[in-house]
Amino acid sequence: MNTITVSAPGKLLLLGDHAVVYGKPCLVTAVSERLTVSLSPSHDNAMHFDTPGVSDTRFVAAAIEAAQGSWGNRLPPVLVATKSGFSGNYGLGSSAAVTVATLYAIAEYIGRKVTPGELFRLSRNAILAVQKVGSGFDAASAIWGGTVWYEHLGRTITPAASDHMPLIVGFTGVKADTAAIVADVAKKYAAQTERVTRIFDAIADLVMGAREKMAEGDWERVGKLMDFNQEYLRDLGVSSEKLESLIVAAKGAGAWGAKLSGAGGGDCMIAVAPKEKRGQIEKAIEAAGGQVIHITPNAPGVRREP
Ligand code: PMV
């Protein structure tokens, strides 16, 4: 058996963060930074893992378990080797990317045809087995690639048009604890269900508006909607001082709009901006203590590599 190599993209959540956990829609784009998983025959009949750049190897193990459970223990002992084009600290979705890539690599290795839907179901279960919480949007993004409209916890996954997305990304330097922040929001939801439901409904409305404006290429309006989304996220208490200062810096330097991306508390902020302002916005983000991450959106989903 030869080595099988598969890659899956990282992701950025454009709009709909947190509300998506409650079945509302989000828009997510796959990014050019990819994570690679290779499977090759084991030299000694035992499983081996070589996973630099993957902060949590439990996702690889959960993916193998899910594959063995569904496809009947057909994977012989292999060496699983990962390589990441991005730091696991950025919040670009390395856990979902490694889960999806491992499952797809196993399917290729054992010669099993797998549909995107089946891959999604298995990946989502594997991620939930480790992380306990999460909407599954990140697995969908890693599988389908491009920009995806994700709703009803994965019962609706459709491509969204989003050409020439003028996206700028700033890393706060802080790794967010997604599970803890999602649990905090769940507590707020339990204590103030009506208020938080109103926030989620309002977020759903603006995500819907953003899908239309993205398809029209009206990025100025998408920026405004990102600003509104950020206000709701701030209301939910998931933003942070560092995120706010990078967002203020980007807007002060001419961005149409900016918001946190993902769970909040840290990770990355995103902005959309006119092309001619990109340079000054990147400088402003760096002056505010952020690290600009150069990625392109709308990357292809999981695929076999030569
Ligand atoms: O922290 P990330 O990038 O995994 O994003 C979390 C997004 C949430 O909506 C807060 C959780 C989820 O799984 O949808």
PDB file of N, CA, C and O in Angstrom, residues 171-226:
ATOM      1  N   PHE A 171      -4.866  38.365  14.065  1.00  0.00           N
ATOM      2  CA  PHE A 171      -4.827  37.426  15.192  1.00  0.00           C
ATOM      3  C   PHE A 171      -4.513  38.212  16.474  1.00  0.00           C
ATOM      4  O   PHE A 171      -3.598  39.028  16.507  1.00  0.00           O
ATOM      5  N   THR A 172      -5.277  37.933  17.538  1.00  0.00           N
ATOM      6  CA  THR A 172      -5.091  38.665  18.800  1.00  0.00           C
ATOM      7  C   THR A 172      -3.857  38.196  19.574  1.00  0.00           C
ATOM      8  O   THR A 172      -3.409  38.871  20.500  1.00  0.00           O
ATOM      9  N   GLY A 173      -3.370  37.002  19.232  1.00  0.00           N
ATOM     10  CA  GLY A 173      -2.263  36.439  20.013  1.00  0.00           C
ATOM     11  C   GLY A 173      -2.752  35.585  21.174  1.00  0.00           C
ATOM     12  O   GLY A 173      -1.961  34.989  21.902  1.00  0.00           O
ATOM     13  N   VAL A 174      -4.083  35.550  21.334  1.00  0.00           N
ATOM     14  CA  VAL A 174      -4.675  34.801  22.451  1.00  0.00           C
ATOM     15  C   VAL A 174      -5.467  33.625  21.887  1.00  0.00           C
ATOM     16  O   VAL A 174      -6.290  33.814  20.981  1.00  0.00           O
ATOM     17  N   LYS A 175      -5.220  32.421  22.388  1.00  0.00           N
ATOM     18  CA  LYS A 175      -6.008  31.274  21.933  1.00  0.00           C
ATOM     19  C   LYS A 175      -7.316  31.223  22.714  1.00  0.00           C
ATOM     20  O   LYS A 175      -7.312  31.244  23.938  1.00  0.00           O
ATOM     21  N   ALA A 176      -8.432  31.170  22.002  1.00  0.00           N
ATOM     22  CA  ALA A 176      -9.736  31.145  22.671  1.00  0.00           C
ATOM     23  C   ALA A 176     -10.062  29.736  23.167  1.00  0.00           C
ATOM     24  O   ALA A 176      -9.718  28.759  22.512  1.00  0.00           O
ATOM     25  N   ASP A 177     -10.726  29.670  24.294  1.00  0.00           N
ATOM     26  CA  ASP A 177     -11.200  28.387  24.807  1.00  0.00           C
ATOM     27  C   ASP A 177     -12.664  28.232  24.377  1.00  0.00           C
ATOM     28  O   ASP A 177     -13.589  28.616  25.092  1.00  0.00           O
ATOM     29  N   THR A 178     -12.844  27.689  23.167  1.00  0.00           N
ATOM     30  CA  THR A 178     -14.186  27.644  22.566  1.00  0.00           C
ATOM     31  C   THR A 178     -15.201  26.956  23.480  1.00  0.00           C
ATOM     32  O   THR A 178     -16.298  27.486  23.694  1.00  0.00           O
ATOM     33  N   ALA A 179     -14.831  25.797  24.011  1.00  0.00           N
ATOM     34  CA  ALA A 179     -15.806  25.025  24.801  1.00  0.00           C
ATOM     35  C   ALA A 179     -16.280  25.838  26.010  1.00  0.00           C
ATOM     36  O   ALA A 179     -17.470  25.856  26.338  1.00  0.00           O
ATOM     37  N   ALA A 180     -15.340  26.540  26.673  1.00  0.00           N
ATOM     38  CA  ALA A 180     -15.709  27.333  27.859  1.00  0.00           C
ATOM     39  C   ALA A 180     -16.621  28.497  27.479  1.00  0.00           C
ATOM     40  O   ALA A 180     -17.584  28.807  28.198  1.00  0.00           O
ATOM     41  N   ILE A 181     -16.320  29.141  26.349  1.00  0.00           N
ATOM     42  CA  ILE A 181     -17.130  30.306  25.953  1.00  0.00           C
ATOM     43  C   ILE A 181     -18.525  29.851  25.508  1.00  0.00           C
ATOM     44  O   ILE A 181     -19.531  30.488  25.831  1.00  0.00           O
ATOM     45  N   VAL A 182     -18.588  28.730  24.795  1.00  0.00           N
ATOM     46  CA  VAL A 182     -19.896  28.199  24.389  1.00  0.00           C
ATOM     47  C   VAL A 182     -20.716  27.828  25.639  1.00  0.00           C
ATOM     48  O   VAL A 182     -21.927  28.065  25.695  1.00  0.00           O
ATOM     49  N   ALA A 183     -20.033  27.301  26.651  1.00  0.00           N
ATOM     50  CA  ALA A 183     -20.731  26.952  27.900  1.00  0.00           C
ATOM     51  C   ALA A 183     -21.225  28.214  28.615  1.00  0.00           C
ATOM     52  O   ALA A 183     -22.336  28.216  29.177  1.00  0.00           O
ATOM     53  N   ASP A 184     -20.428  29.287  28.588  1.00  0.00           N
ATOM     54  CA  ASP A 184     -20.869  30.561  29.185  1.00  0.00           C
ATOM     55  C   ASP A 184     -22.136  31.072  28.508  1.00  0.00           C
ATOM     56  O   ASP A 184     -23.065  31.548  29.170  1.00  0.00           O
ATOM     57  N   VAL A 185     -22.140  31.009  27.182  1.00  0.00           N
ATOM     58  CA  VAL A 185     -23.308  31.486  26.442  1.00  0.00           C
ATOM     59  C   VAL A 185     -24.524  30.613  26.785  1.00  0.00           C
ATOM     60  O   VAL A 185     -25.638  31.118  26.940  1.00  0.00           O
ATOM     61  N   ALA A 186     -24.293  29.306  26.946  1.00  0.00           N
ATOM     62  CA  ALA A 186     -25.408  28.408  27.307  1.00  0.00           C
ATOM     63  C   ALA A 186     -25.989  28.796  28.663  1.00  0.00           C
ATOM     64  O   ALA A 186     -27.207  28.750  28.866  1.00  0.00           O
ATOM     65  N   LYS A 187     -25.123  29.205  29.585  1.00  0.00           N
ATOM     66  CA  LYS A 187     -25.610  29.648  30.903  1.00  0.00           C
ATOM     67  C   LYS A 187     -26.468  30.903  30.757  1.00  0.00           C
ATOM     68  O   LYS A 187     -27.535  31.027  31.367  1.00  0.00           O
ATOM     69  N   LYS A 188     -25.973  31.839  29.927  1.00  0.00           N
ATOM     70  CA  LYS A 188     -26.746  33.068  29.697  1.00  0.00           C
ATOM     71  C   LYS A 188     -28.088  32.732  29.054  1.00  0.00           C
ATOM     72  O   LYS A 188     -29.120  33.316  29.385  1.00  0.00           O
ATOM     73  N   TYR A 189     -28.059  31.798  28.126  1.00  0.00           N
ATOM     74  CA  TYR A 189     -29.283  31.400  27.426  1.00  0.00           C
ATOM     75  C   TYR A 189     -30.291  30.821  28.427  1.00  0.00           C
ATOM     76  O   TYR A 189     -31.485  31.122  28.371  1.00  0.00           O
ATOM     77  N   ALA A 190     -29.772  30.017  29.366  1.00  0.00           N
ATOM     78  CA  ALA A 190     -30.666  29.404  30.358  1.00  0.00           C
ATOM     79  C   ALA A 190     -31.231  30.456  31.307  1.00  0.00           C
ATOM     80  O   ALA A 190     -32.409  30.401  31.679  1.00  0.00           O
ATOM     81  N   ALA A 191     -30.400  31.439  31.680  1.00  0.00           N
ATOM     82  CA  ALA A 191     -30.824  32.443  32.655  1.00  0.00           C
ATOM     83  C   ALA A 191     -31.705  33.524  32.034  1.00  0.00           C
ATOM     84  O   ALA A 191     -32.591  34.063  32.694  1.00  0.00           O
ATOM     85  N   GLN A 192     -31.450  33.845  30.763  1.00  0.00           N
ATOM     86  CA  GLN A 192     -32.184  34.947  30.120  1.00  0.00           C
ATOM     87  C   GLN A 192     -32.628  34.512  28.732  1.00  0.00           C
ATOM     88  O   GLN A 192     -32.259  35.133  27.720  1.00  0.00           O
ATOM     89  N   THR A 193     -33.416  33.457  28.694  1.00  0.00           N
ATOM     90  CA  THR A 193     -33.744  32.828  27.409  1.00  0.00           C
ATOM     91  C   THR A 193     -34.359  33.815  26.416  1.00  0.00           C
ATOM     92  O   THR A 193     -33.976  33.834  25.248  1.00  0.00           O
ATOM     93  N   GLU A 194     -35.279  34.649  26.907  1.00  0.00           N
ATOM     94  CA  GLU A 194     -35.959  35.547  25.970  1.00  0.00           C
ATOM     95  C   GLU A 194     -35.006  36.548  25.339  1.00  0.00           C
ATOM     96  O   GLU A 194     -34.999  36.761  24.131  1.00  0.00           O
ATOM     97  N   ARG A 195     -34.168  37.140  26.201  1.00  0.00           N
ATOM     98  CA  ARG A 195     -33.227  38.160  25.710  1.00  0.00           C
ATOM     99  C   ARG A 195     -32.242  37.540  24.713  1.00  0.00           C
ATOM    100  O   ARG A 195     -32.011  38.079  23.631  1.00  0.00           O
ATOM    101  N   VAL A 196     -31.691  36.388  25.091  1.00  0.00           N
ATOM    102  CA  VAL A 196     -30.677  35.774  24.229  1.00  0.00           C
ATOM    103  C   VAL A 196     -31.313  35.253  22.928  1.00  0.00           C
ATOM    104  O   VAL A 196     -30.720  35.363  21.853  1.00  0.00           O
ATOM    105  N   THR A 197     -32.539  34.755  23.024  1.00  0.00           N
ATOM    106  CA  THR A 197     -33.234  34.321  21.800  1.00  0.00           C
ATOM    107  C   THR A 197     -33.435  35.497  20.855  1.00  0.00           C
ATOM    108  O   THR A 197     -33.270  35.367  19.639  1.00  0.00           O
ATOM    109  N   ARG A 198     -33.792  36.671  21.434  1.00  0.00           N
ATOM    110  CA  ARG A 198     -33.955  37.868  20.588  1.00  0.00           C
ATOM    111  C   ARG A 198     -32.649  38.198  19.877  1.00  0.00           C
ATOM    112  O   ARG A 198     -32.626  38.552  18.704  1.00  0.00           O
ATOM    113  N   ILE A 199     -31.538  38.084  20.608  1.00  0.00           N
ATOM    114  CA  ILE A 199     -30.225  38.359  20.001  1.00  0.00           C
ATOM    115  C   ILE A 199     -29.956  37.372  18.858  1.00  0.00           C
ATOM    116  O   ILE A 199     -29.563  37.765  17.755  1.00  0.00           O
ATOM    117  N   PHE A 200     -30.202  36.094  19.103  1.00  0.00           N
ATOM    118  CA  PHE A 200     -29.944  35.087  18.060  1.00  0.00           C
ATOM    119  C   PHE A 200     -30.840  35.316  16.840  1.00  0.00           C
ATOM    120  O   PHE A 200     -30.399  35.152  15.706  1.00  0.00           O
ATOM    121  N   ASP A 201     -32.105  35.687  17.087  1.00  0.00           N
ATOM    122  CA  ASP A 201     -33.002  35.954  15.951  1.00  0.00           C
ATOM    123  C   ASP A 201     -32.499  37.144  15.140  1.00  0.00           C
ATOM    124  O   ASP A 201     -32.541  37.135  13.904  1.00  0.00           O
ATOM    125  N   ALA A 202     -32.025  38.169  15.848  1.00  0.00           N
ATOM    126  CA  ALA A 202     -31.516  39.353  15.151  1.00  0.00           C
ATOM    127  C   ALA A 202     -30.258  38.987  14.359  1.00  0.00           C
ATOM    128  O   ALA A 202     -30.063  39.440  13.220  1.00  0.00           O
ATOM    129  N   ILE A 203     -29.412  38.150  14.940  1.00  0.00           N
ATOM    130  CA  ILE A 203     -28.206  37.717  14.215  1.00  0.00           C
ATOM    131  C   ILE A 203     -28.621  36.931  12.961  1.00  0.00           C
ATOM    132  O   ILE A 203     -28.085  37.151  11.869  1.00  0.00           O
ATOM    133  N   ALA A 204     -29.616  36.038  13.111  1.00  0.00           N
ATOM    134  CA  ALA A 204     -30.062  35.244  11.950  1.00  0.00           C
ATOM    135  C   ALA A 204     -30.528  36.162  10.820  1.00  0.00           C
ATOM    136  O   ALA A 204     -30.212  35.935   9.648  1.00  0.00           O
ATOM    137  N   ASP A 205     -31.264  37.229  11.171  1.00  0.00           N
ATOM    138  CA  ASP A 205     -31.741  38.168  10.146  1.00  0.00           C
ATOM    139  C   ASP A 205     -30.579  38.811   9.419  1.00  0.00           C
ATOM    140  O   ASP A 205     -30.586  38.963   8.210  1.00  0.00           O
ATOM    141  N   LEU A 206     -29.554  39.194  10.186  1.00  0.00           N
ATOM    142  CA  LEU A 206     -28.481  39.898   9.486  1.00  0.00           C
ATOM    143  C   LEU A 206     -27.591  38.942   8.693  1.00  0.00           C
ATOM    144  O   LEU A 206     -27.013  39.319   7.673  1.00  0.00           O
ATOM    145  N   VAL A 207     -27.520  37.689   9.107  1.00  0.00           N
ATOM    146  CA  VAL A 207     -26.773  36.706   8.299  1.00  0.00           C
ATOM    147  C   VAL A 207     -27.491  36.501   6.958  1.00  0.00           C
ATOM    148  O   VAL A 207     -26.864  36.410   5.903  1.00  0.00           O
ATOM    149  N   MET A 208     -28.828  36.479   7.027  1.00  0.00           N
ATOM    150  CA  MET A 208     -29.608  36.337   5.808  1.00  0.00           C
ATOM    151  C   MET A 208     -29.365  37.521   4.870  1.00  0.00           C
ATOM    152  O   MET A 208     -29.163  37.348   3.672  1.00  0.00           O
ATOM    153  N   GLY A 209     -29.369  38.714   5.438  1.00  0.00           N
ATOM    154  CA  GLY A 209     -29.089  39.914   4.640  1.00  0.00           C
ATOM    155  C   GLY A 209     -27.693  39.849   4.034  1.00  0.00           C
ATOM    156  O   GLY A 209     -27.485  40.207   2.869  1.00  0.00           O
ATOM    157  N   ALA A 210     -26.752  39.362   4.804  1.00  0.00           N
ATOM    158  CA  ALA A 210     -25.360  39.326   4.338  1.00  0.00           C
ATOM    159  C   ALA A 210     -25.203  38.359   3.166  1.00  0.00           C
ATOM    160  O   ALA A 210     -24.424  38.616   2.246  1.00  0.00           O
ATOM    161  N   ARG A 211     -25.955  37.254   3.188  1.00  0.00           N
ATOM    162  CA  ARG A 211     -25.837  36.302   2.066  1.00  0.00           C
ATOM    163  C   ARG A 211     -26.211  36.985   0.748  1.00  0.00           C
ATOM    164  O   ARG A 211     -25.526  36.839  -0.257  1.00  0.00           O
ATOM    165  N   GLU A 212     -27.298  37.776   0.808  1.00  0.00           N
ATOM    166  CA  GLU A 212     -27.739  38.480  -0.394  1.00  0.00           C
ATOM    167  C   GLU A 212     -26.706  39.501  -0.850  1.00  0.00           C
ATOM    168  O   GLU A 212     -26.359  39.585  -2.016  1.00  0.00           O
ATOM    169  N   LYS A 213     -26.223  40.288   0.118  1.00  0.00           N
ATOM    170  CA  LYS A 213     -25.285  41.360  -0.225  1.00  0.00           C
ATOM    171  C   LYS A 213     -23.958  40.795  -0.720  1.00  0.00           C
ATOM    172  O   LYS A 213     -23.301  41.362  -1.588  1.00  0.00           O
ATOM    173  N   MET A 214     -23.537  39.657  -0.160  1.00  0.00           N
ATOM    174  CA  MET A 214     -22.310  39.016  -0.623  1.00  0.00           C
ATOM    175  C   MET A 214     -22.454  38.582  -2.067  1.00  0.00           C
ATOM    176  O   MET A 214     -21.556  38.748  -2.879  1.00  0.00           O
ATOM    177  N   ALA A 215     -23.628  38.018  -2.387  1.00  0.00           N
ATOM    178  CA  ALA A 215     -23.863  37.548  -3.765  1.00  0.00           C
ATOM    179  C   ALA A 215     -23.847  38.724  -4.739  1.00  0.00           C
ATOM    180  O   ALA A 215     -23.427  38.601  -5.884  1.00  0.00           O
ATOM    181  N   GLU A 216     -24.297  39.904  -4.250  1.00  0.00           N
ATOM    182  CA  GLU A 216     -24.300  41.098  -5.109  1.00  0.00           C
ATOM    183  C   GLU A 216     -22.932  41.764  -5.147  1.00  0.00           C
ATOM    184  O   GLU A 216     -22.720  42.712  -5.881  1.00  0.00           O
ATOM    185  N   GLY A 217     -22.024  41.309  -4.283  1.00  0.00           N
ATOM    186  CA  GLY A 217     -20.698  41.943  -4.216  1.00  0.00           C
ATOM    187  C   GLY A 217     -20.734  43.275  -3.475  1.00  0.00           C
ATOM    188  O   GLY A 217     -19.834  44.098  -3.622  1.00  0.00           O
ATOM    189  N   ASP A 218     -21.784  43.507  -2.693  1.00  0.00           N
ATOM    190  CA  ASP A 218     -21.911  44.766  -1.952  1.00  0.00           C
ATOM    191  C   ASP A 218     -21.181  44.619  -0.605  1.00  0.00           C
ATOM    192  O   ASP A 218     -21.808  44.465   0.451  1.00  0.00           O
ATOM    193  N   TRP A 219     -19.874  44.678  -0.640  1.00  0.00           N
ATOM    194  CA  TRP A 219     -19.071  44.411   0.564  1.00  0.00           C
ATOM    195  C   TRP A 219     -19.168  45.521   1.587  1.00  0.00           C
ATOM    196  O   TRP A 219     -18.952  45.305   2.773  1.00  0.00           O
ATOM    197  N   GLU A 220     -19.506  46.723   1.107  1.00  0.00           N
ATOM    198  CA  GLU A 220     -19.680  47.830   2.060  1.00  0.00           C
ATOM    199  C   GLU A 220     -20.846  47.504   2.999  1.00  0.00           C
ATOM    200  O   GLU A 220     -20.752  47.644   4.220  1.00  0.00           O
ATOM    201  N   ARG A 221     -21.940  47.007   2.408  1.00  0.00           N
ATOM    202  CA  ARG A 221     -23.112  46.641   3.215  1.00  0.00           C
ATOM    203  C   ARG A 221     -22.807  45.409   4.091  1.00  0.00           C
ATOM    204  O   ARG A 221     -23.223  45.346   5.249  1.00  0.00           O
ATOM    205  N   VAL A 222     -22.057  44.469   3.549  1.00  0.00           N
ATOM    206  CA  VAL A 222     -21.676  43.300   4.359  1.00  0.00           C
ATOM    207  C   VAL A 222     -20.886  43.779   5.587  1.00  0.00           C
ATOM    208  O   VAL A 222     -21.092  43.285   6.707  1.00  0.00           O
ATOM    209  N   GLY A 223     -20.024  44.759   5.368  1.00  0.00           N
ATOM    210  CA  GLY A 223     -19.239  45.320   6.483  1.00  0.00           C
ATOM    211  C   GLY A 223     -20.148  45.887   7.562  1.00  0.00           C
ATOM    212  O   GLY A 223     -19.961  45.650   8.760  1.00  0.00           O
ATOM    213  N   LYS A 224     -21.172  46.632   7.128  1.00  0.00           N
ATOM    214  CA  LYS A 224     -22.132  47.196   8.100  1.00  0.00           C
ATOM    215  C   LYS A 224     -22.788  46.067   8.902  1.00  0.00           C
ATOM    216  O   LYS A 224     -22.948  46.147  10.122  1.00  0.00           O
ATOM    217  N   LEU A 225     -23.177  45.019   8.198  1.00  0.00           N
ATOM    218  CA  LEU A 225     -23.844  43.892   8.866  1.00  0.00           C
ATOM    219  C   LEU A 225     -22.887  43.200   9.838  1.00  0.00           C
ATOM    220  O   LEU A 225     -23.292  42.729  10.907  1.00  0.00           O
ATOM    221  N   MET A 226     -21.592  43.159   9.473  1.00  0.00           N
ATOM    222  CA  MET A 226     -20.594  42.607  10.409  1.00  0.00           C
ATOM    223  C   MET A 226     -20.525  43.472  11.669  1.00  0.00           C
ATOM    224  O   MET A 226     -20.401  42.960  12.780  1.00  0.00           O
TER     225      MET A 226
END
